Structure formats: C-alpha cells, structure tokens
Amino acid sequence: MKNTQQSKLVLIIGFFCCLFLVSCHKQSKSETETTVGDFKVPETIPLQFTDPEPFEWETITNDTLTTPVFYDLNVDALPSKPFEFNEFKPLETPMKEYDLDWENFPVEKLKLDSASFTVTKSTIKKPTITKMKPPANMAGTNVNLLQLSTNEGLPSNDITSFLETEDGGIWIGSSMNNTPLTYYDGENALVYDYPGVYKMTFDQQGKLWLVSPGPNLLTVLDFINNTAYTITKTASFIPFDILCDHTGTLYIISDSEGIYKMDSEMKSLQKISNIGRNKPFKLFEDSKDNLWLGFIDGLAVLNKERTEIKTISIIANLEINSVVYEFKEDAQNGIWLSYPYPNPDTKTTPSILRIALDKNKVSVLGEENGYTIKGDNMEFDSDDNLWIFGPREAYILSANRNASKKIKLNAKREESLKIPTPLKRKDGSLWIASTDNGVIIANEFTLQTEYFDTTRGLIDDQVWEIEEDSKGELWLGTAAGINIIDLNKNTIKT
C-alpha cells in the first residue's frame, strides 16, 4: 500500500514538471503581433488628435506699439582690412629651363673593396602593446591636418623615419637613442626595444633593416624566423641611410667612411672606393634603376648595371658643391633634387632642380620664382603637387608647376643631426615627421579646407551664422558682432 501511494506521488510530481517545462517554452504573442522570420512586422496605430478647443485673438492698438527707430548704415564706408584665402597663386616668374649635357659628365669604372664585419644573432625582442587613440586635429594651423603624438599613445614626439608594410601598417623610428621602434597598425602601437632608428628598409625577402647611427649599428629583423641580426664594423662606422635596390642589394651610407653594398644574406660587405667626394648623405634609385648619390659637397650617379659612376659638377649654371638633400621622381620620370644650403661662396640661394634625362633639360625653382624657404625633404601628393618641407612650414608647388602656396605645420622639422623624412602612404595621405609634435598627417582634404579666426581678422572665434548677399559678400554673425568678407576685393569689414 505504501509503495502504491509513493508511485502515485511520483507520477503527480512528474506530470506537473512536464507542464512547467512546456509552459517555459511557450512563446506569448499578442493578437495583433505578426512576425516574418526573426523580425516583427511594425504595428500600425491610428493617429488621433484631441478635440479642438476655442481661443480668442487679442487685439493690440497701434498706440501701444513702440515706434521703430531707423539708422543710416553705409556698409561700404565700414573700416576694412586685407583678407584673402590661402589659395594657389602664380609663381612670380615661370621656372627657367636649361640645357643639360648629361653625356659629357665624367664617368669612371666603379671600384669596390672588401670590408670586414661581424654579425651576431638573437631572438627578436617582445613588444609592449599600447592601445592608441585616433589621430587628433592639429592645433595652430589653418588647414585640415591631423596629429599622432604622445597624447594618442606614441612613445615619443621626436620622429625621424617611416616605413609602410604591404598591409598598410607603419613602422615609426626616432633618432633619439632612448626612443624605441614602433609598429602602428591603426589601432595599437607595438613598441620594440630597438632605439635610435634613423632610417629603415625591407629587403626582397621581407626582412626589416634598421639604421641606428647612435650605437653605430645595423639591425636586421627576420620576423619569419624570429631572429634579430646585429651587424657591426668599426667604431667609426656610423650608418646613416640605407636602400634596397632592384637587384636586392643593400646600399648603406656611413657618415664617416663612405658607401657600402651588402647582400641580403649578410655574407659580403664591399665599399665603393673611388667616389671622390666627401661625406655621403642620401641614396635614391629611380624608375630606370639608376642609383643617385647625394653628398655633403656634390652629386654622383651609378648606372643601372652598377659598373660606372658619373660625377655631376654643374647643373643649370649652378655649381653643385653643397649638400644634395633629397631626391624624388615625378609621374613623368623627372628627377627632383633639393638644394637648400648652397655654398655661401657661390652667392646662390636655396633651390629645387628638376632633371629630365629624356629631354636633357633642367628646370629650376628659386628665389626669382618666389621660392624663399630652405626646403629639404620633398614628397608628391595624390594630385601630383610637390610638397617641399621647410623648418616649420610646407611650400607646395602645383601639379602644373606654375603656382604655389605655403601652409604652417606648427611642428619643428629641423634640428641638428636630425632629418625627419616624410612618407606618402598607399592611401594617398602624407605622413610628416617632426621632432617636437610627433606625426603630422595631410590627407585629400588638407588643401581643400581652410580655417580662419581672430588672427585673420574675425571679430570673434564663435561664428553662429553665415549668409551670402546679392553682391556675393559673406556676412558672418559672431558672438561679438558681424564680419563682412568681400572675396572680390579681398577685404574684411567689421
């Protein structure tokens, strides 16, 4: 009897458990609710207004209104100041063109001497990872510039070099011996303890070569095999620039010892022994595979086969006896040279040269054209404008080479033994290295926008409304009054 009662109890409990489970899986649904797949169809509810309520108009007699007061306003008589947008303006005179007798410059066979060196191996140091903030607006300029600095997560504001990877990541180096190498992927900064990276390049196997003149080192990072190679030569070997040419050979400048070449497997080091110039300064390979060599006191070119060296002494009546600072190639295969510090004895001014080897012509941008800055580094933007960078500004030569404009960068680019080098990225943006404000970024909107404030003549920085009148003048309503801008007369009134 007892067992029978227990069995009934178990059945009853089981029955209620089943009901509970079924009820938990049952989905409630309103009468008007309809679903399509996983989405509910919106329910239409009729719009209803309240019943109208009566109201009465209030009648105001004319004698209760204040009589308006009229004042004479002669807008044309208002005091005005000069005002104009920073647009491209024609050069003061067109760039002059000169003949170039390229074939008659002296040529000699290239001579190479073997050099000893040592290579040590280790594993690549592990990076520390910092979450980066997005680039911020650059303060103190009148154009659309962005900034990536310590405020956004970089380890230093002193930047010297960039190198872009195939997937759009950026290696960022600094000449400071206490500033590490940084890899920026757009969201994070991976900071590697390889400080003082002045220049860098990839070889054809994808290894990253780092030039560090402070500790007199060449470092090669092989990420595939997690191996770091350290190359040392002598105490006086100060690596300064590096380039991987079309054959996969690495060319290395030593500030004190000359120009060397090394294979990517680090088995052989050779020195060019018959350059005949003082300290080398810059390396550049053009689209025809010629290797251009800039020196503190001149210019030379190695041919495509690397068998001959040509010494360039005079271009466009200009004796090349000072530092050739930078090389760039335009879309028409013209080679641009910056010559910012001519020898004082020559009584010439800073200039930019364009060499057209296919036409044996040289064009010169100089003081008579309105070019007055000491421009060193150069870079082309996506519209083929040439950006020439001075100490704190950029001089921009238009794509048709007949107009220019200048913009303030609000960043220091010139400092002893530091050469901040810009980079044109695959997305077309320009990354501009500075020694005090990190990375300055110019994009497709930089030259199409301009900011103006009280420093340009506005009565107040808070502009609340803008209207254009029938004469084309712009009326700006500010917190402190009205400004009127006449773009035809280039004036601003208050």
Short mmCIF file of C-alpha atoms in Angstrom, two decimals:
data_model
loop_
_atom_site.label_atom_id
_atom_site.label_comp_id
_atom_site.label_asym_id
_atom_site.label_seq_id
_atom_site.Cartn_x
_atom_site.Cartn_y
_atom_site.Cartn_z
CA MET A 1 0.00 0.00 0.00
CA LYS A 2 2.77 2.32 0.88
CA ASN A 3 4.55 1.62 -2.41
CA THR A 4 1.38 2.34 -4.36
CA GLN A 5 0.98 5.75 -2.71
CA GLN A 6 4.62 6.61 -3.42
CA SER A 7 4.15 5.66 -7.07
CA LYS A 8 1.11 7.93 -7.39
CA LEU A 9 3.06 10.76 -5.78
CA VAL A 10 5.92 10.34 -8.24
CA LEU A 11 3.51 10.37 -11.20
CA ILE A 12 1.80 13.55 -9.99
CA ILE A 13 5.12 15.36 -9.49
CA GLY A 14 6.33 14.25 -12.91
CA PHE A 15 3.11 15.48 -14.53
CA PHE A 16 3.46 18.97 -13.05
CA CYS A 17 7.14 19.11 -14.07
CA CYS A 18 6.19 18.38 -17.67
CA LEU A 19 3.55 21.13 -17.59
CA PHE A 20 6.13 23.54 -16.19
CA LEU A 21 8.69 22.76 -18.91
CA VAL A 22 6.12 23.08 -21.69
CA SER A 23 4.91 26.42 -20.35
CA CYS A 24 8.50 27.74 -20.22
CA HIS A 25 8.99 27.06 -23.94
CA LYS A 26 5.66 28.53 -25.00
CA GLN A 27 6.07 31.99 -26.55
CA SER A 28 3.42 34.57 -25.84
CA LYS A 29 2.07 36.56 -28.76
CA SER A 30 -0.36 39.43 -28.93
CA GLU A 31 -3.41 39.20 -31.13
CA THR A 32 -2.13 41.89 -33.48
CA GLU A 33 1.54 40.80 -33.49
CA THR A 34 2.94 39.32 -36.71
CA THR A 35 6.45 38.04 -37.37
CA VAL A 36 8.45 37.44 -40.53
CA GLY A 37 11.32 35.12 -39.74
CA ASP A 38 13.09 36.56 -36.70
CA PHE A 39 11.70 40.07 -37.20
CA LYS A 40 8.45 41.61 -36.01
CA VAL A 41 6.30 43.46 -38.52
CA PRO A 42 5.63 47.03 -37.27
CA GLU A 43 2.13 47.51 -35.87
CA THR A 44 0.14 50.42 -37.30
CA ILE A 45 -1.67 52.57 -34.72
CA PRO A 46 -4.10 55.24 -35.99
CA LEU A 47 -3.05 58.83 -35.27
CA GLN A 48 -5.65 60.66 -33.22
CA PHE A 49 -5.90 64.34 -32.29
CA THR A 50 -7.66 65.80 -29.29
CA ASP A 51 -10.90 67.64 -29.76
CA PRO A 52 -10.43 71.27 -30.87
CA GLU A 53 -10.63 73.93 -28.19
CA PRO A 54 -11.77 77.51 -28.78
CA PHE A 55 -9.42 80.52 -28.40
CA GLU A 56 -9.71 84.28 -28.81
CA TRP A 57 -7.44 86.73 -30.63
CA GLU A 58 -6.03 89.61 -28.59
CA THR A 59 -6.40 92.96 -30.33
CA ILE A 60 -3.43 95.37 -29.91
CA THR A 61 -3.93 99.02 -30.86
CA ASN A 62 -1.30 100.96 -32.76
CA ASP A 63 -0.75 103.44 -29.94
CA THR A 64 0.55 100.68 -27.70
CA LEU A 65 3.41 99.75 -30.10
CA THR A 66 6.83 101.39 -29.83
CA THR A 67 7.72 103.47 -32.84
CA PRO A 68 10.70 101.87 -34.63
CA VAL A 69 13.92 103.88 -34.91
CA PHE A 70 15.77 103.89 -38.23
CA TYR A 71 19.51 104.43 -38.60
CA ASP A 72 21.56 105.06 -41.70
CA LEU A 73 24.06 102.28 -42.43
CA ASN A 74 26.64 102.69 -45.15
CA VAL A 75 28.23 99.24 -45.39
CA ASP A 76 30.73 100.45 -47.98
CA ALA A 77 32.04 103.03 -45.52
CA LEU A 78 32.81 100.49 -42.78
CA PRO A 79 36.52 100.13 -41.96
CA SER A 80 38.10 97.17 -43.73
CA LYS A 81 41.27 95.10 -43.56
CA PRO A 82 43.01 92.96 -46.19
CA PHE A 83 41.69 89.40 -46.28
CA GLU A 84 42.21 86.53 -48.68
CA PHE A 85 42.15 82.77 -48.65
CA ASN A 86 45.43 80.87 -48.85
CA GLU A 87 44.96 79.65 -52.41
CA PHE A 88 47.47 78.67 -55.08
CA LYS A 89 48.97 81.80 -56.61
CA PRO A 90 51.01 82.04 -59.82
CA LEU A 91 54.77 81.90 -59.47
CA GLU A 92 56.37 85.33 -59.62
CA THR A 93 58.12 84.18 -62.79
CA PRO A 94 57.94 80.81 -64.57
CA MET A 95 60.58 78.21 -63.75
CA LYS A 96 63.56 78.60 -66.06
CA GLU A 97 64.69 75.70 -68.21
CA TYR A 98 68.32 74.98 -69.09
CA ASP A 99 70.08 72.51 -71.36
CA LEU A 100 71.73 69.53 -69.69
CA ASP A 101 74.76 67.91 -71.29
CA TRP A 102 74.30 64.65 -69.40
CA GLU A 103 76.58 62.51 -71.56
CA ASN A 104 79.59 64.75 -71.08
CA PHE A 105 79.84 64.49 -67.30
CA PRO A 106 82.94 62.49 -66.29
CA VAL A 107 82.44 58.72 -65.87
CA GLU A 108 84.75 56.10 -64.37
CA LYS A 109 84.56 52.41 -63.65
CA LEU A 110 83.20 51.54 -60.24
CA LYS A 111 85.77 50.11 -57.85
CA LEU A 112 84.88 48.02 -54.81
CA ASP A 113 86.98 46.93 -51.84
CA SER A 114 86.03 44.11 -49.48
CA ALA A 115 85.37 45.08 -45.87
CA SER A 116 85.23 43.02 -42.70
CA PHE A 117 82.25 42.97 -40.36
CA THR A 118 80.64 40.84 -37.66
CA VAL A 119 77.11 39.51 -37.32
CA THR A 120 75.51 38.34 -34.08
CA LYS A 121 72.14 36.59 -33.75
CA SER A 122 69.42 36.67 -31.13
CA THR A 123 65.67 36.29 -30.88
CA ILE A 124 63.55 39.33 -31.64
CA LYS A 125 62.61 41.28 -28.53
CA LYS A 126 58.98 41.06 -27.50
CA PRO A 127 56.98 44.27 -27.97
CA THR A 128 54.86 46.08 -25.45
CA ILE A 129 51.40 46.89 -26.81
CA THR A 130 49.59 50.19 -26.28
CA LYS A 131 46.02 50.92 -27.35
CA MET A 132 46.17 54.07 -29.47
CA LYS A 133 43.68 56.89 -29.64
CA PRO A 134 42.57 58.07 -33.10
CA PRO A 135 44.61 60.90 -34.68
CA ALA A 136 43.60 64.32 -33.31
CA ASN A 137 43.13 67.66 -35.04
CA MET A 138 46.39 69.54 -35.33
CA ALA A 139 46.30 72.81 -33.39
CA GLY A 140 47.93 76.04 -34.54
CA THR A 141 47.36 75.61 -38.27
CA ASN A 142 44.81 76.98 -40.74
CA VAL A 143 44.31 73.78 -42.75
CA ASN A 144 42.92 70.32 -42.16
CA LEU A 145 45.86 68.47 -40.58
CA LEU A 146 45.80 65.56 -38.13
CA GLN A 147 48.32 64.65 -35.46
CA LEU A 148 49.56 61.41 -33.94
CA SER A 149 51.66 62.06 -30.85
CA THR A 150 52.27 61.02 -27.27
CA ASN A 151 48.76 62.26 -26.50
CA GLU A 152 47.44 59.46 -28.71
CA GLY A 153 49.88 56.84 -27.39
CA LEU A 154 53.19 57.15 -29.27
CA PRO A 155 56.29 56.67 -27.08
CA SER A 156 57.86 59.95 -28.31
CA ASN A 157 57.09 63.12 -30.26
CA ASP A 158 60.55 63.01 -31.86
CA ILE A 159 60.02 61.18 -35.17
CA THR A 160 62.62 60.63 -37.90
CA SER A 161 61.53 57.86 -40.27
CA PHE A 162 58.61 55.80 -41.59
CA LEU A 163 58.21 52.56 -43.50
CA GLU A 164 54.86 51.19 -44.69
CA THR A 165 54.11 47.47 -44.89
CA GLU A 166 52.12 45.76 -47.65
CA ASP A 167 49.02 45.61 -45.44
CA GLY A 168 49.18 49.31 -44.51
CA GLY A 169 50.92 49.12 -41.13
CA ILE A 170 53.52 51.79 -40.35
CA TRP A 171 56.95 51.37 -38.77
CA ILE A 172 57.93 54.59 -36.98
CA GLY A 173 61.52 55.36 -35.99
CA SER A 174 63.20 58.09 -33.98
CA SER A 175 66.80 59.29 -33.93
CA MET A 176 66.63 59.57 -30.12
CA ASN A 177 68.78 56.87 -28.57
CA ASN A 178 66.19 56.31 -25.83
CA THR A 179 63.16 56.14 -28.16
CA PRO A 180 62.18 52.63 -29.30
CA LEU A 181 60.92 51.42 -32.66
CA THR A 182 57.12 51.45 -33.04
CA TYR A 183 54.77 49.49 -35.29
CA TYR A 184 51.37 51.17 -35.70
CA ASP A 185 48.52 49.08 -37.12
CA GLY A 186 45.86 51.80 -36.97
CA GLU A 187 44.61 50.79 -33.52
CA ASN A 188 47.61 49.65 -31.49
CA ALA A 189 51.25 50.63 -31.07
CA LEU A 190 53.63 47.68 -30.80
CA VAL A 191 56.77 49.11 -29.22
CA TYR A 192 60.05 47.23 -29.77
CA ASP A 193 63.21 47.99 -27.82
CA TYR A 194 65.34 48.92 -30.84
CA PRO A 195 66.04 52.62 -30.22
CA GLY A 196 67.51 55.36 -32.38
CA VAL A 197 66.27 54.09 -35.76
CA TYR A 198 67.23 56.79 -38.24
CA LYS A 199 66.29 55.04 -41.48
CA MET A 200 64.90 51.62 -42.45
CA THR A 201 64.00 49.46 -45.42
CA PHE A 202 62.77 45.98 -46.35
CA ASP A 203 64.90 43.58 -48.37
CA GLN A 204 63.35 41.39 -51.03
CA GLN A 205 62.81 38.57 -48.51
CA GLY A 206 60.81 40.86 -46.21
CA LYS A 207 63.46 41.32 -43.52
CA LEU A 208 63.44 44.74 -41.85
CA TRP A 209 66.80 46.57 -41.90
CA LEU A 210 67.30 49.30 -39.30
CA VAL A 211 69.95 52.04 -39.35
CA SER A 212 70.94 53.30 -35.88
CA PRO A 213 73.80 55.84 -36.04
CA GLY A 214 73.81 56.45 -32.26
CA PRO A 215 75.11 52.99 -31.28
CA ASN A 216 76.77 52.53 -34.74
CA LEU A 217 74.61 49.52 -35.55
CA LEU A 218 72.76 47.86 -38.38
CA THR A 219 69.94 45.64 -37.12
CA VAL A 220 68.05 43.16 -39.29
CA LEU A 221 64.76 41.73 -38.03
CA ASP A 222 63.65 38.46 -39.60
CA PHE A 223 60.12 38.06 -38.26
CA ILE A 224 59.52 34.82 -40.18
CA ASN A 225 62.29 33.07 -38.23
CA ASN A 226 62.03 35.28 -35.10
CA THR A 227 65.69 36.22 -35.47
CA ALA A 228 67.44 39.55 -34.97
CA TYR A 229 70.85 40.11 -36.59
CA THR A 230 73.20 42.83 -35.36
CA ILE A 231 75.86 43.98 -37.85
CA THR A 232 78.88 45.89 -36.58
CA LYS A 233 82.00 47.03 -38.41
CA THR A 234 84.29 49.57 -36.73
CA ALA A 235 83.89 52.22 -34.07
CA SER A 236 83.93 54.88 -36.80
CA PHE A 237 81.28 53.15 -38.92
CA ILE A 238 78.21 55.37 -38.48
CA PRO A 239 75.31 54.09 -40.63
CA PHE A 240 73.19 56.97 -41.89
CA ASP A 241 70.99 55.85 -44.80
CA ILE A 242 70.01 52.54 -46.40
CA LEU A 243 68.36 51.38 -49.64
CA CYS A 244 67.47 48.03 -51.20
CA ASP A 245 67.85 48.30 -54.98
CA HIS A 246 66.14 46.42 -57.83
CA THR A 247 68.65 43.54 -57.59
CA GLY A 248 68.06 43.02 -53.86
CA THR A 249 71.42 44.51 -52.92
CA LEU A 250 71.55 46.71 -49.83
CA TYR A 251 73.38 50.03 -50.14
CA ILE A 252 74.43 51.65 -46.87
CA ILE A 253 75.83 55.10 -46.20
CA SER A 254 78.34 55.55 -43.41
CA ASP A 255 78.59 59.18 -42.41
CA SER A 256 82.34 58.93 -41.90
CA GLU A 257 83.50 56.03 -44.05
CA GLY A 258 81.63 56.19 -47.37
CA ILE A 259 79.14 54.00 -49.24
CA TYR A 260 78.93 50.22 -48.82
CA LYS A 261 76.97 47.42 -50.51
CA MET A 262 75.86 44.18 -48.84
CA ASP A 263 73.93 41.13 -49.94
CA SER A 264 70.65 40.36 -48.17
CA GLU A 265 72.12 37.17 -46.67
CA MET A 266 74.76 39.27 -44.89
CA LYS A 267 77.68 37.30 -46.30
CA SER A 268 79.59 40.07 -48.07
CA LEU A 269 80.32 43.76 -47.45
CA GLN A 270 82.05 45.95 -50.03
CA LYS A 271 83.00 49.63 -50.05
CA ILE A 272 82.87 51.91 -53.12
CA SER A 273 86.45 53.12 -53.16
CA ASN A 274 86.56 55.70 -55.97
CA ILE A 275 83.74 58.15 -55.25
CA GLY A 276 85.97 61.21 -54.99
CA ARG A 277 83.56 63.13 -52.77
CA ASN A 278 83.35 63.92 -49.08
CA LYS A 279 80.69 62.59 -46.73
CA PRO A 280 77.80 60.80 -48.47
CA PHE A 281 74.33 61.88 -47.41
CA LYS A 282 71.43 60.39 -49.42
CA LEU A 283 70.53 57.36 -51.56
CA PHE A 284 67.82 57.15 -54.23
CA GLU A 285 67.01 54.69 -57.02
CA ASP A 286 64.93 55.99 -59.94
CA SER A 287 62.48 54.08 -62.14
CA LYS A 288 65.27 53.38 -64.65
CA ASP A 289 67.29 51.68 -61.86
CA ASN A 290 69.97 54.40 -61.72
CA LEU A 291 71.29 54.94 -58.19
CA TRP A 292 71.61 58.61 -57.23
CA LEU A 293 74.13 59.52 -54.53
CA GLY A 294 73.85 62.80 -52.65
CA PHE A 295 76.92 64.08 -50.82
CA ILE A 296 77.70 66.91 -48.46
CA ASP A 297 79.58 68.52 -51.35
CA GLY A 298 78.02 67.18 -54.53
CA LEU A 299 76.21 64.58 -56.61
CA ALA A 300 77.02 61.31 -58.38
CA VAL A 301 75.02 58.59 -60.20
CA LEU A 302 75.64 54.86 -60.57
CA ASN A 303 74.34 53.31 -63.78
CA LYS A 304 71.77 50.51 -63.87
CA GLU A 305 74.43 47.81 -64.16
CA ARG A 306 76.39 49.30 -61.24
CA THR A 307 79.57 49.30 -63.28
CA GLU A 308 80.13 53.05 -63.73
CA ILE A 309 79.88 56.18 -61.61
CA LYS A 310 79.09 59.60 -63.10
CA THR A 311 80.08 62.76 -61.20
CA ILE A 312 77.78 65.79 -61.60
CA SER A 313 79.53 69.10 -61.01
CA ILE A 314 77.40 71.83 -62.65
CA ILE A 315 73.64 71.90 -63.35
CA ALA A 316 71.88 74.91 -64.90
CA ASN A 317 74.90 77.19 -64.32
CA LEU A 318 74.77 76.12 -60.67
CA GLU A 319 77.91 74.59 -59.23
CA ILE A 320 76.89 71.55 -57.16
CA ASN A 321 79.32 71.90 -54.27
CA SER A 322 76.99 71.66 -51.27
CA VAL A 323 74.61 69.05 -49.86
CA VAL A 324 72.07 67.46 -52.20
CA TYR A 325 69.47 66.82 -49.54
CA GLU A 326 66.67 64.85 -51.21
CA PHE A 327 65.60 63.12 -54.43
CA LYS A 328 62.08 62.46 -55.75
CA GLU A 329 60.72 61.25 -59.08
CA ASP A 330 57.52 62.56 -60.63
CA ALA A 331 54.99 60.76 -62.83
CA GLN A 332 56.84 61.90 -65.98
CA ASN A 333 60.14 60.39 -64.72
CA GLY A 334 61.61 63.78 -63.89
CA ILE A 335 64.12 63.68 -61.01
CA TRP A 336 63.73 66.45 -58.42
CA LEU A 337 66.67 67.49 -56.22
CA SER A 338 66.50 69.77 -53.18
CA TYR A 339 69.49 72.06 -52.73
CA PRO A 340 68.72 74.01 -49.54
CA TYR A 341 72.17 75.09 -48.38
CA PRO A 342 74.28 76.32 -51.31
CA ASN A 343 77.87 77.18 -50.60
CA PRO A 344 77.99 80.84 -49.44
CA ASP A 345 80.94 81.47 -51.76
CA THR A 346 78.69 80.89 -54.79
CA LYS A 347 76.25 83.65 -53.73
CA THR A 348 73.29 81.50 -54.73
CA THR A 349 70.05 80.89 -52.86
CA PRO A 350 68.19 77.65 -51.93
CA SER A 351 66.66 76.00 -54.97
CA ILE A 352 64.86 72.95 -56.29
CA LEU A 353 66.04 71.31 -59.53
CA ARG A 354 64.10 69.06 -61.90
CA ILE A 355 66.20 66.92 -64.24
CA ALA A 356 64.54 65.48 -67.36
CA LEU A 357 67.06 62.94 -68.64
CA ASP A 358 64.90 62.02 -71.64
CA LYS A 359 65.00 65.64 -72.87
CA ASN A 360 68.41 66.67 -71.48
CA LYS A 361 66.77 69.60 -69.70
CA VAL A 362 66.88 71.08 -66.19
CA SER A 363 64.19 73.30 -64.65
CA VAL A 364 64.98 75.48 -61.64
CA LEU A 365 62.69 76.72 -58.85
CA GLY A 366 64.39 79.52 -56.94
CA GLU A 367 64.15 82.92 -55.35
CA GLU A 368 63.14 84.68 -58.57
CA ASN A 369 60.06 82.42 -58.75
CA GLY A 370 59.03 83.33 -55.19
CA TYR A 371 60.58 80.24 -53.59
CA THR A 372 62.15 81.60 -50.40
CA ILE A 373 62.22 78.75 -47.86
CA LYS A 374 65.10 76.39 -47.09
CA GLY A 375 63.28 73.28 -48.26
CA ASP A 376 64.96 69.96 -47.63
CA ASN A 377 62.67 66.91 -47.83
CA MET A 378 60.07 66.56 -50.59
CA GLU A 379 57.06 64.38 -51.36
CA PHE A 380 54.32 64.23 -54.01
CA ASP A 381 50.67 64.02 -53.01
CA SER A 382 47.93 62.13 -54.86
CA ASP A 383 47.26 65.13 -57.12
CA ASP A 384 50.94 65.35 -58.15
CA ASN A 385 51.50 68.55 -56.15
CA LEU A 386 55.07 68.69 -54.85
CA TRP A 387 55.36 69.33 -51.10
CA ILE A 388 58.68 70.88 -50.10
CA PHE A 389 59.24 70.95 -46.36
CA GLY A 390 60.98 73.78 -44.55
CA PRO A 391 61.80 74.23 -40.86
CA ARG A 392 58.15 74.75 -39.77
CA GLU A 393 56.18 75.04 -42.99
CA ALA A 394 55.46 73.38 -46.30
CA TYR A 395 55.84 75.03 -49.71
CA ILE A 396 53.51 73.34 -52.20
CA LEU A 397 54.20 73.54 -55.94
CA SER A 398 51.11 72.86 -58.04
CA ALA A 399 50.87 69.87 -60.39
CA ASN A 400 51.24 72.10 -63.45
CA ARG A 401 54.33 73.72 -61.82
CA ASN A 402 53.13 77.30 -62.37
CA ALA A 403 51.61 78.15 -58.95
CA SER A 404 52.35 77.64 -55.27
CA LYS A 405 51.10 78.14 -51.73
CA LYS A 406 52.53 77.78 -48.23
CA ILE A 407 50.94 76.29 -45.12
CA LYS A 408 52.04 76.34 -41.49
CA LEU A 409 52.73 72.96 -39.89
CA ASN A 410 53.15 74.15 -36.28
CA ALA A 411 55.82 71.48 -35.89
CA LYS A 412 59.60 71.58 -35.83
CA ARG A 413 61.31 69.74 -38.64
CA GLU A 414 64.86 70.97 -38.47
CA GLU A 415 67.29 70.11 -35.71
CA SER A 416 70.99 69.31 -35.50
CA LEU A 417 71.76 65.76 -36.74
CA LYS A 418 68.06 65.02 -37.27
CA ILE A 419 66.44 64.62 -40.67
CA PRO A 420 62.70 63.95 -40.29
CA THR A 421 61.60 62.24 -43.51
CA PRO A 422 58.00 62.33 -44.84
CA LEU A 423 56.13 59.37 -46.33
CA LYS A 424 53.41 59.11 -48.95
CA ARG A 425 51.21 56.20 -47.89
CA LYS A 426 49.37 53.80 -50.17
CA ASP A 427 46.09 55.55 -49.30
CA GLY A 428 47.50 58.84 -50.62
CA SER A 429 47.93 60.57 -47.25
CA LEU A 430 51.21 62.27 -46.35
CA TRP A 431 52.82 61.44 -43.01
CA ILE A 432 55.16 64.24 -41.98
CA ALA A 433 57.75 63.54 -39.30
CA SER A 434 58.58 66.24 -36.76
CA THR A 435 60.99 66.48 -33.85
CA ASP A 436 58.55 68.02 -31.36
CA ASN A 437 54.94 67.23 -32.33
CA GLY A 438 55.00 63.62 -33.47
CA VAL A 439 53.40 62.76 -36.81
CA ILE A 440 51.53 65.38 -38.86
CA ILE A 441 49.06 63.86 -41.33
CA ALA A 442 47.86 65.57 -44.51
CA ASN A 443 45.01 63.97 -46.44
CA GLU A 444 42.87 64.63 -49.53
CA PHE A 445 41.00 67.44 -47.71
CA THR A 446 44.04 69.36 -46.45
CA LEU A 447 44.42 71.65 -49.45
CA GLN A 448 40.66 71.99 -49.91
CA THR A 449 39.88 73.39 -46.45
CA GLU A 450 40.97 76.44 -44.54
CA TYR A 451 40.21 77.71 -41.05
CA PHE A 452 40.24 81.40 -40.19
CA ASP A 453 39.71 83.10 -36.84
CA THR A 454 40.54 86.30 -34.97
CA THR A 455 44.16 86.06 -36.14
CA ARG A 456 42.86 86.54 -39.68
CA GLY A 457 40.51 89.45 -38.90
CA LEU A 458 37.33 87.92 -37.41
CA ILE A 459 35.83 89.90 -34.57
CA ASP A 460 35.24 86.70 -32.59
CA ASP A 461 36.03 82.98 -32.95
CA GLN A 462 32.42 81.97 -32.25
CA VAL A 463 30.68 82.17 -35.63
CA TRP A 464 26.96 81.41 -35.35
CA GLU A 465 25.61 82.09 -38.82
CA ILE A 466 26.86 82.69 -42.38
CA GLU A 467 24.86 84.31 -45.17
CA GLU A 468 25.76 85.44 -48.69
CA ASP A 469 24.18 88.64 -50.01
CA SER A 470 23.21 89.54 -53.57
CA LYS A 471 26.67 91.03 -54.22
CA GLY A 472 28.42 87.83 -53.22
CA GLU A 473 29.71 89.17 -49.91
CA LEU A 474 29.77 86.80 -46.94
CA TRP A 475 28.13 88.00 -43.71
CA LEU A 476 29.36 86.22 -40.60
CA GLY A 477 27.36 86.59 -37.41
CA THR A 478 29.63 86.13 -34.41
CA ALA A 479 29.24 86.39 -30.65
CA ALA A 480 30.75 89.89 -30.74
CA GLY A 481 29.33 91.37 -33.92
CA ILE A 482 29.25 91.00 -37.69
CA ASN A 483 32.06 90.50 -40.20
CA ILE A 484 31.58 91.08 -43.91
CA ILE A 485 34.03 89.38 -46.29
CA ASP A 486 34.36 90.63 -49.86
CA LEU A 487 36.23 87.97 -51.85
CA ASN A 488 36.36 90.18 -54.95
CA LYS A 489 38.19 92.98 -53.14
CA ASN A 490 39.97 90.66 -50.67
CA THR A 491 38.75 92.67 -47.66
CA ILE A 492 37.02 92.00 -44.35
CA LYS A 493 34.82 94.56 -42.58
CA THR A 494 33.58 94.71 -39.01
#
